[in-house]
Short mmCIF file of C-alpha atoms in Angstrom, two decimals:
data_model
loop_
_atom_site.label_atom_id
_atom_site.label_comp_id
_atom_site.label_asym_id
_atom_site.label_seq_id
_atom_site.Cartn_x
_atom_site.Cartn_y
_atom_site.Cartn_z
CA UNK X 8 -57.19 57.30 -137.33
CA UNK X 9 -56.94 54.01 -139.43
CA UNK X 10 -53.10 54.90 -140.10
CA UNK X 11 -52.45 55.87 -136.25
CA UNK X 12 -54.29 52.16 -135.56
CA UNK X 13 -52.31 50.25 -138.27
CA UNK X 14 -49.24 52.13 -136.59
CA UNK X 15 -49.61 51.26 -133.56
CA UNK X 16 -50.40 47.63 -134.47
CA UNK X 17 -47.40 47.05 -136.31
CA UNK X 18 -45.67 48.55 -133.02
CA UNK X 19 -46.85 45.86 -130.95
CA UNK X 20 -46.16 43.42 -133.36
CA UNK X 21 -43.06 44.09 -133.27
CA UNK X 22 -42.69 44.52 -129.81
CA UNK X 23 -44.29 41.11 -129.26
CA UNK X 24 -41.87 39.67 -131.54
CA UNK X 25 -38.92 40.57 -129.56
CA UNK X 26 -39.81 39.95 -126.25
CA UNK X 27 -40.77 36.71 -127.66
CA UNK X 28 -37.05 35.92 -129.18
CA UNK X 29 -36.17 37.64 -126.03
CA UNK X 30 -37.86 34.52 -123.84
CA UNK X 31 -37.51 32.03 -126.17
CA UNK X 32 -37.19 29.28 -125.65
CA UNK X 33 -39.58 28.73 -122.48
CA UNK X 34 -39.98 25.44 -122.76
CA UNK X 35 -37.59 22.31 -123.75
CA UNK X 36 -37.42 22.39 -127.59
CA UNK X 37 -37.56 19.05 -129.66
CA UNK X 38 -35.01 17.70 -132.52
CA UNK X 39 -36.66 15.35 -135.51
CA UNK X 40 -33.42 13.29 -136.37
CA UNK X 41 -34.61 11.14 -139.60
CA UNK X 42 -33.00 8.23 -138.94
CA UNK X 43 -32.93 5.49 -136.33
CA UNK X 44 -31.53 5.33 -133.21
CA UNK X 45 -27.92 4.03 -132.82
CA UNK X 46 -26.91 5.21 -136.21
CA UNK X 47 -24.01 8.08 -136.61
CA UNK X 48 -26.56 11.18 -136.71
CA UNK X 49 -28.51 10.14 -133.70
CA UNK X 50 -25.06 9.64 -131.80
CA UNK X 51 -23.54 12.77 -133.04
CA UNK X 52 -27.27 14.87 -132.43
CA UNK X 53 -27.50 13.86 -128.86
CA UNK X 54 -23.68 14.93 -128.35
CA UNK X 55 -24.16 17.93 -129.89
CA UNK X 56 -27.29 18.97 -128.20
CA UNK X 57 -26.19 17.73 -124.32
CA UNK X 58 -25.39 21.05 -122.96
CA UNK X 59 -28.80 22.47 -124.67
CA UNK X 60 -30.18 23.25 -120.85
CA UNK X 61 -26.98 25.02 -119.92
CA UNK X 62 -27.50 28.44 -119.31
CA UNK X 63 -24.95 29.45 -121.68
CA UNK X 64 -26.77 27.77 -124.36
CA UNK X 65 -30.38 28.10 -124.83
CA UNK X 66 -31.40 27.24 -121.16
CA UNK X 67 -33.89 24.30 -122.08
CA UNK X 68 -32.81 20.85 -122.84
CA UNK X 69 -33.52 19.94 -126.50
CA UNK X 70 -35.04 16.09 -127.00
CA UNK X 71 -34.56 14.19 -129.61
CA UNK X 72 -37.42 12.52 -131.68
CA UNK X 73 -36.56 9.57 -134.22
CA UNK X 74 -38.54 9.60 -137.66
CA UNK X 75 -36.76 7.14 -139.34
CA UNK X 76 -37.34 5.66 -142.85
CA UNK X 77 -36.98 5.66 -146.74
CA UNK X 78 -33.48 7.50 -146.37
CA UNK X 79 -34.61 9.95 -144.10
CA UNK X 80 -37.25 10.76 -146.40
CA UNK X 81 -39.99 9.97 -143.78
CA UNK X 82 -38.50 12.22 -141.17
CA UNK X 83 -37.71 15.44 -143.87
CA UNK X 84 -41.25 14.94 -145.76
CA UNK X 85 -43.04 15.14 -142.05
CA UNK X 86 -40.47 18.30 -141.22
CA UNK X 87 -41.10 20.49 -143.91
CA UNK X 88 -45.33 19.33 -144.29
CA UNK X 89 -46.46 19.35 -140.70
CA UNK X 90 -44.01 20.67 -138.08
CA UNK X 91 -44.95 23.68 -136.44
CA UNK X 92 -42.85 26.85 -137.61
CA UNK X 93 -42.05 28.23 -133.81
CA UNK X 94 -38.93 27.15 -132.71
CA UNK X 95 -39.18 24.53 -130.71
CA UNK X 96 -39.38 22.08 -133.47
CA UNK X 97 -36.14 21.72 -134.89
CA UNK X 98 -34.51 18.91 -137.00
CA UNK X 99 -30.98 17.65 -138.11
CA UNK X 100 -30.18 18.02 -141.25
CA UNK X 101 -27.85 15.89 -143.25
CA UNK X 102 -26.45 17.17 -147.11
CA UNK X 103 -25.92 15.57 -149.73
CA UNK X 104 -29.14 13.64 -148.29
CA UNK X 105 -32.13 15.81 -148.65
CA UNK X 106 -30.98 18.04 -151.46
CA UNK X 107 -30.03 14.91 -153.67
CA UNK X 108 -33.61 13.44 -152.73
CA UNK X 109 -35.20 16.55 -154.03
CA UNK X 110 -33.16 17.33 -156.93
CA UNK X 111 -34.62 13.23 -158.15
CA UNK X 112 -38.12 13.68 -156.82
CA UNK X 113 -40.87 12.26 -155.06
CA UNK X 114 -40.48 13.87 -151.94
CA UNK X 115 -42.33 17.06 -150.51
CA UNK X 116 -39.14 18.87 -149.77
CA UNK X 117 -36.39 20.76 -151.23
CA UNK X 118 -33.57 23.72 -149.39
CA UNK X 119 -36.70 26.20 -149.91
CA UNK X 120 -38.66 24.34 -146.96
CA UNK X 121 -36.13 24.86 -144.49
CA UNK X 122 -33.67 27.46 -142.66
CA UNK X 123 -30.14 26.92 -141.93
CA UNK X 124 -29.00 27.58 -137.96
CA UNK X 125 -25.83 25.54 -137.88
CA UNK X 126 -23.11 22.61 -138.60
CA UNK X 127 -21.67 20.41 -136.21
CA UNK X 128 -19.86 17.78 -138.41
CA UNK X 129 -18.52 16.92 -141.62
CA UNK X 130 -18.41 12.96 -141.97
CA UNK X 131 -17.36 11.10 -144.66
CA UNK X 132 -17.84 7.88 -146.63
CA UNK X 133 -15.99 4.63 -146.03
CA UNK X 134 -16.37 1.00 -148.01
CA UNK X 135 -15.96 -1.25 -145.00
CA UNK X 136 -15.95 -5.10 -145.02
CA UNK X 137 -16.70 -7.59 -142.37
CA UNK X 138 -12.97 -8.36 -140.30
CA UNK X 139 -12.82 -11.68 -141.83
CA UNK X 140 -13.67 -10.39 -145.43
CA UNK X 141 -10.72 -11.49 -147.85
CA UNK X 142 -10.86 -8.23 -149.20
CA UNK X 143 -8.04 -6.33 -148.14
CA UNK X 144 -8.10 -2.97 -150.69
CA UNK X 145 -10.41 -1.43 -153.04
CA UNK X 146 -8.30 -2.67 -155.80
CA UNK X 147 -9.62 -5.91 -154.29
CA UNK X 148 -13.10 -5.22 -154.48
CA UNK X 149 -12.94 -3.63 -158.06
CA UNK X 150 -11.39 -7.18 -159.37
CA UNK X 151 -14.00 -9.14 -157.29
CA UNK X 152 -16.61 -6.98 -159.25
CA UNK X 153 -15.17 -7.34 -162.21
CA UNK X 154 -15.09 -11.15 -162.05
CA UNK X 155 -18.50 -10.98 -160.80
CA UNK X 156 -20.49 -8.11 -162.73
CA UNK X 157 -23.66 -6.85 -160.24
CA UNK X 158 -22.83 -9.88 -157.66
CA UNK X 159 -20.71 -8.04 -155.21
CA UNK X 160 -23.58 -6.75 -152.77
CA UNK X 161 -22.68 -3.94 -150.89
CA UNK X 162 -25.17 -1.98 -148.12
CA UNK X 163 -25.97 1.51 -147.62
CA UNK X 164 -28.49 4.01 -145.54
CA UNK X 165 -30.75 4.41 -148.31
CA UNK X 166 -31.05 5.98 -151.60
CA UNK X 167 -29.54 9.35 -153.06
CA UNK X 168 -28.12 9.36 -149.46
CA UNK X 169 -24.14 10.38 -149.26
CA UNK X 170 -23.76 6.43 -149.08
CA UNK X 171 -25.04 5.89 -152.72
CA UNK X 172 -23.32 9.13 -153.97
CA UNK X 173 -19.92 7.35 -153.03
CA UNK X 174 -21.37 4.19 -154.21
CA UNK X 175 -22.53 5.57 -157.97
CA UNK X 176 -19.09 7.26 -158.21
CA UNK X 177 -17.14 4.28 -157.21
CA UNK X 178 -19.22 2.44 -159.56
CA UNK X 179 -18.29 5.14 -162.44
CA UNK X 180 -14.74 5.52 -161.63
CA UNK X 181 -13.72 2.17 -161.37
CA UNK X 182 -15.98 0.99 -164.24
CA UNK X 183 -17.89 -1.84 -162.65
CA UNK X 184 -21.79 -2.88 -161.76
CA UNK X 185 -22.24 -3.69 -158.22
CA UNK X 186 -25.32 -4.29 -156.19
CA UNK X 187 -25.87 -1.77 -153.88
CA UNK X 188 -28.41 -2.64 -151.46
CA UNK X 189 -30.38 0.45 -149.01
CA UNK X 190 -31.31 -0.13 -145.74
CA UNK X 191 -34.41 0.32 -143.77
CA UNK X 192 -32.84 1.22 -140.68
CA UNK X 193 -30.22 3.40 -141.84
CA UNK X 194 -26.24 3.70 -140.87
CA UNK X 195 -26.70 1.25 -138.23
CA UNK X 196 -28.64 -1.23 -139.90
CA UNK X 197 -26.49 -0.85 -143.20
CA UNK X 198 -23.53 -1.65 -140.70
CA UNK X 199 -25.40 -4.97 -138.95
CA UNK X 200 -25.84 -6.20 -142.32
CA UNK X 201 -21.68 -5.86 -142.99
CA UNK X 202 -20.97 -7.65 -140.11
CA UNK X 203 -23.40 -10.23 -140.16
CA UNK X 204 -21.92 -11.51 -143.84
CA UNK X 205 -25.71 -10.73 -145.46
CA UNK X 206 -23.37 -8.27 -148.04
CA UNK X 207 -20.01 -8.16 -149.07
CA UNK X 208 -19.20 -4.62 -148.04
CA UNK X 209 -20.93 -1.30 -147.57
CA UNK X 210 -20.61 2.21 -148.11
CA UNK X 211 -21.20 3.85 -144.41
CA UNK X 212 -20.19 6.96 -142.41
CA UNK X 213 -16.14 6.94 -141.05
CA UNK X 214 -17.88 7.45 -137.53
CA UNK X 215 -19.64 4.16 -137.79
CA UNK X 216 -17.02 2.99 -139.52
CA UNK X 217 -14.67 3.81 -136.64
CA UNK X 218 -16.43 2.60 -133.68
CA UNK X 219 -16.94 -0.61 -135.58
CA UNK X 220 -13.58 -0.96 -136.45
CA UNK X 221 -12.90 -0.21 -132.78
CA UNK X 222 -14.56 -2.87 -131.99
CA UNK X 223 -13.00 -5.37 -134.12
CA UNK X 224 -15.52 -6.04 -136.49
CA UNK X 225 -14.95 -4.64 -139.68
CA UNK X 226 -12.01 -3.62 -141.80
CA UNK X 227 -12.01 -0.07 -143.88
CA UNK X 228 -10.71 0.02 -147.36
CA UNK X 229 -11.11 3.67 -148.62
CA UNK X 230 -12.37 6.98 -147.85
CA UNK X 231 -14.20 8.86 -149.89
CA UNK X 232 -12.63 12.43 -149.29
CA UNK X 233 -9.97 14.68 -150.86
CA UNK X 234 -7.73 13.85 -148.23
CA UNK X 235 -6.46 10.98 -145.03
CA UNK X 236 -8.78 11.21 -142.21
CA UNK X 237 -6.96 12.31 -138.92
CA UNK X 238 -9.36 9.09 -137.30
CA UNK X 239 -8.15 6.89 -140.00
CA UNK X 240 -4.51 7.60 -140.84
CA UNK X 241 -3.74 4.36 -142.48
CA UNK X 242 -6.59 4.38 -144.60
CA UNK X 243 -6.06 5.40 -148.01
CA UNK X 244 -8.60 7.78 -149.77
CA UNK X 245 -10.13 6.26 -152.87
CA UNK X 246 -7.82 8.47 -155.29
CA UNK X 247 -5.07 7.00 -153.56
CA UNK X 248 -5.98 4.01 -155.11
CA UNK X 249 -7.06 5.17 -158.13
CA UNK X 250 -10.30 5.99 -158.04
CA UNK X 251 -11.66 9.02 -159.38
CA UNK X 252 -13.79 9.82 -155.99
CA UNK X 253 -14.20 13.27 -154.75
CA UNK X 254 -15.81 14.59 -151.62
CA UNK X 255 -19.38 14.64 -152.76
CA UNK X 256 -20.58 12.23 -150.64
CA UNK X 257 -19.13 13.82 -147.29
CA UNK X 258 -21.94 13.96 -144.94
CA UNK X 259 -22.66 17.52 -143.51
CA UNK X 260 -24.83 17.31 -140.31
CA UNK X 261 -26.48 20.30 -138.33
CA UNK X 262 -29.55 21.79 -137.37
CA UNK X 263 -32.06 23.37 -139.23
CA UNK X 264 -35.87 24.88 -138.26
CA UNK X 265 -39.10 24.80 -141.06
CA UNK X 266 -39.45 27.59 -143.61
CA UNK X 267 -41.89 30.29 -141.59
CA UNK X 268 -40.31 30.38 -138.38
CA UNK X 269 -39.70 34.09 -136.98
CA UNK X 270 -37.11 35.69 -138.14
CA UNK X 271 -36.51 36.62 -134.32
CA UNK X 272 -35.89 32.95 -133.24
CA UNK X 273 -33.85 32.22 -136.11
CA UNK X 274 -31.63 35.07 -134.87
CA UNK X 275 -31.66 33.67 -131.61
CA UNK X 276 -31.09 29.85 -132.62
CA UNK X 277 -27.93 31.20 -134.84
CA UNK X 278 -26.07 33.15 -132.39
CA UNK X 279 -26.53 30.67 -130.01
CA UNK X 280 -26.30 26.68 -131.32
CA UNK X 281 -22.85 27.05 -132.93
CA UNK X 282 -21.49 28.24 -129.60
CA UNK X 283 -23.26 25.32 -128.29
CA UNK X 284 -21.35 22.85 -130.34
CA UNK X 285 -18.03 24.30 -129.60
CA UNK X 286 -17.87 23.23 -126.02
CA UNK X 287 -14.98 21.35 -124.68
CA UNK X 288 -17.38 18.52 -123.71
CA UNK X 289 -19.28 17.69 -126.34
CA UNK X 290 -15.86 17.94 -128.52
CA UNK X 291 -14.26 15.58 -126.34
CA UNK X 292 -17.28 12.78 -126.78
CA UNK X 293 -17.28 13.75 -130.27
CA UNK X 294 -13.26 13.02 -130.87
CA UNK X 295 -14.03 10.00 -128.91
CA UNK X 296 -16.73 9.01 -131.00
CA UNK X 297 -14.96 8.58 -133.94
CA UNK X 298 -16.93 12.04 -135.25
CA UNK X 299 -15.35 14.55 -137.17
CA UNK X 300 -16.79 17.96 -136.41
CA UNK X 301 -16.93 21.08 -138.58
CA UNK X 302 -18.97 23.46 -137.34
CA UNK X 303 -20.25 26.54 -139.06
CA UNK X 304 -22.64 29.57 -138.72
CA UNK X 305 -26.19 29.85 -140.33
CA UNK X 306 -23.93 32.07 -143.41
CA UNK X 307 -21.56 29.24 -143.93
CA UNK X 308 -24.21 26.86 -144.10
CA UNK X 309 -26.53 28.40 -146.97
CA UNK X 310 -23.14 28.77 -148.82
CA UNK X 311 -22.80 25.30 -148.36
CA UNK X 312 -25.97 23.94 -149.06
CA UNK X 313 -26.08 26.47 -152.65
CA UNK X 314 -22.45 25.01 -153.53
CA UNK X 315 -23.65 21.15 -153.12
CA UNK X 316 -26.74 22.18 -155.20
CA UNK X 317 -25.10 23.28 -158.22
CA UNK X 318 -22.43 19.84 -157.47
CA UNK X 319 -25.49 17.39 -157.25
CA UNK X 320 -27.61 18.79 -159.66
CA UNK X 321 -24.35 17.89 -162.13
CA UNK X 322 -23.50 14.19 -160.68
CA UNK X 323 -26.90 13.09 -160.63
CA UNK X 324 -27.90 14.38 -164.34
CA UNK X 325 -29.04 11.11 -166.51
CA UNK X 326 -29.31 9.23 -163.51
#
């Protein structure tokens, strides 16, 4: 009898389970982003989720909730500690960000506290300087900080974000000590300060980076990529100009749920969210955006997070 109860238990467990992914979601589903509002991952993440309450998507809209601070620490740490593991908390994720804060410590987080659903966009660095900036290449910024060893202040999102990555490898390839200075209020802040004159440069996202320029109020020196952006043809990448600077740095961005959540919705979120950023709309206000997209499935993504593991875990030894 206790075997034909246990049976039957496990029956309706799983039976539960599916007609749970099989309703889900049945109410509108909310997206931690960890940094502020106006910055290149808030832009992108409301793009990306707009068609949400289509009914070729998930059928509920998805909101998004800022948790800014410390790098996106304050946003992650919250994610992985107290969010509830049901699917309708979901947050974006951005790599090298959280897995380079892990791999140095102090945070309550690593890739173990989270699942993989999707990519939307691969964005990388750019050193930008104000429009009126004298500097005109990077060549011109190494002399400058040369001349001037740990004077030349330059701004960033925060720390071990894909802004200092680019930062401690431009630092290392061209030789020099600069002072790189982290923001409180992320991409957009970082970019304020540029164009304000409070630094000299700044390492930032090319989607920032090309809006600003847009705008006419920065230049951009250097990418920090293997190769030319399509957004920024006549901008050199930093090997270009002879600096050893690979694509570490590049920003991934997608979606992610917390360690725990049913396999079920998982499924569900998976099949569903990369079809989701593929539509012509939200490509078109990406591409006008300035915001290179990439998107990949929950598979591509775990690849991708392993590979910039074992890359990080290398760059940032000693540090």
């Amino acid at each position: 009898m206790k075997h034909l109860l246990a049976g039957a238990a496990i029956a309706l467990m799983s039976l539960t389970g599916a007609v749970a992914a099989e309703e889900y979601p049945e109410r509108p589903v909310m997206m931690v982003v960890s940094y502020g509002a106006g910055g290149a991952t808030d832009f992108q993440a409301r793009i990306v989720t707009m068609t949400a309450g289509n009914e070729d998507a998930l059928g509920m809209p998805i909101a998004i909730l800022n948790k800014p601070g410390a790098g996106g620490r304050v946003g992650w740490n919250w994610f992985a500690t107290q969010a509830d593991a049901d699917g309708y908390t979901l947050a974006a994720y951005n790599v090298p960000h959280f897995i380079a804060q892990s791999i140095k410590g102090g945070v309550q987080y690593s890739t173990d506290s989270f699942e993989p659903i999707a990519n939307w966009g691969a964005d990388p660095a750019v050193f930008v300087v104000a429009a009126d900036s004298p500097f005109n290449s990077m060549q011109d910024v190494v002399n400058h900080a040369k001349e001037n060893p740990g004077k030349l202040t330059f701004s960033g999102a925060g720390l071990f974000v894909g802004h200092h990555i680019a930062a401690l490898q431009i630092e290392k390839a061209a030789g020099v000590r600069m002072a790189y200075i982290p923001t409180k209020g992320g991409g957009a802040a970082a970019m304020k300060a540029v164009i304000a004159g409070e630094v000299l440069g700044g390492v930032n996202n090319l989607s920032d980076a090309f809006r600003a320029r847009e705008a006419g109020n920065v230049k951009i020196l250097g990418v920090a990529d293997l190769e030319r952006s399509d957004f920024l043809p006549d901008v050199p990448t930093m090997m270009e100009q002879g600096l050893d600077v690979d694509n570490a740095s590049v920003n991934f961005r997608g979606v992610m749920v917390p360690k725990g959540t049913p396999q079920e919705v998982i499924d569900k979120l998976a099949a569903t969210v990369p079809e989701m950023f593929k539509n012509s709309r939200v490509a078109s206000k990406m591409q006008a955006g300035g915001s290179p997209m990439l998107v990949m499935n929950r598979e591509e993504v775990q690849a991708m997070w392993a590979k910039r593991q074992e890359t990080l875990q290398a760059l940032l030894a000693g540090l």
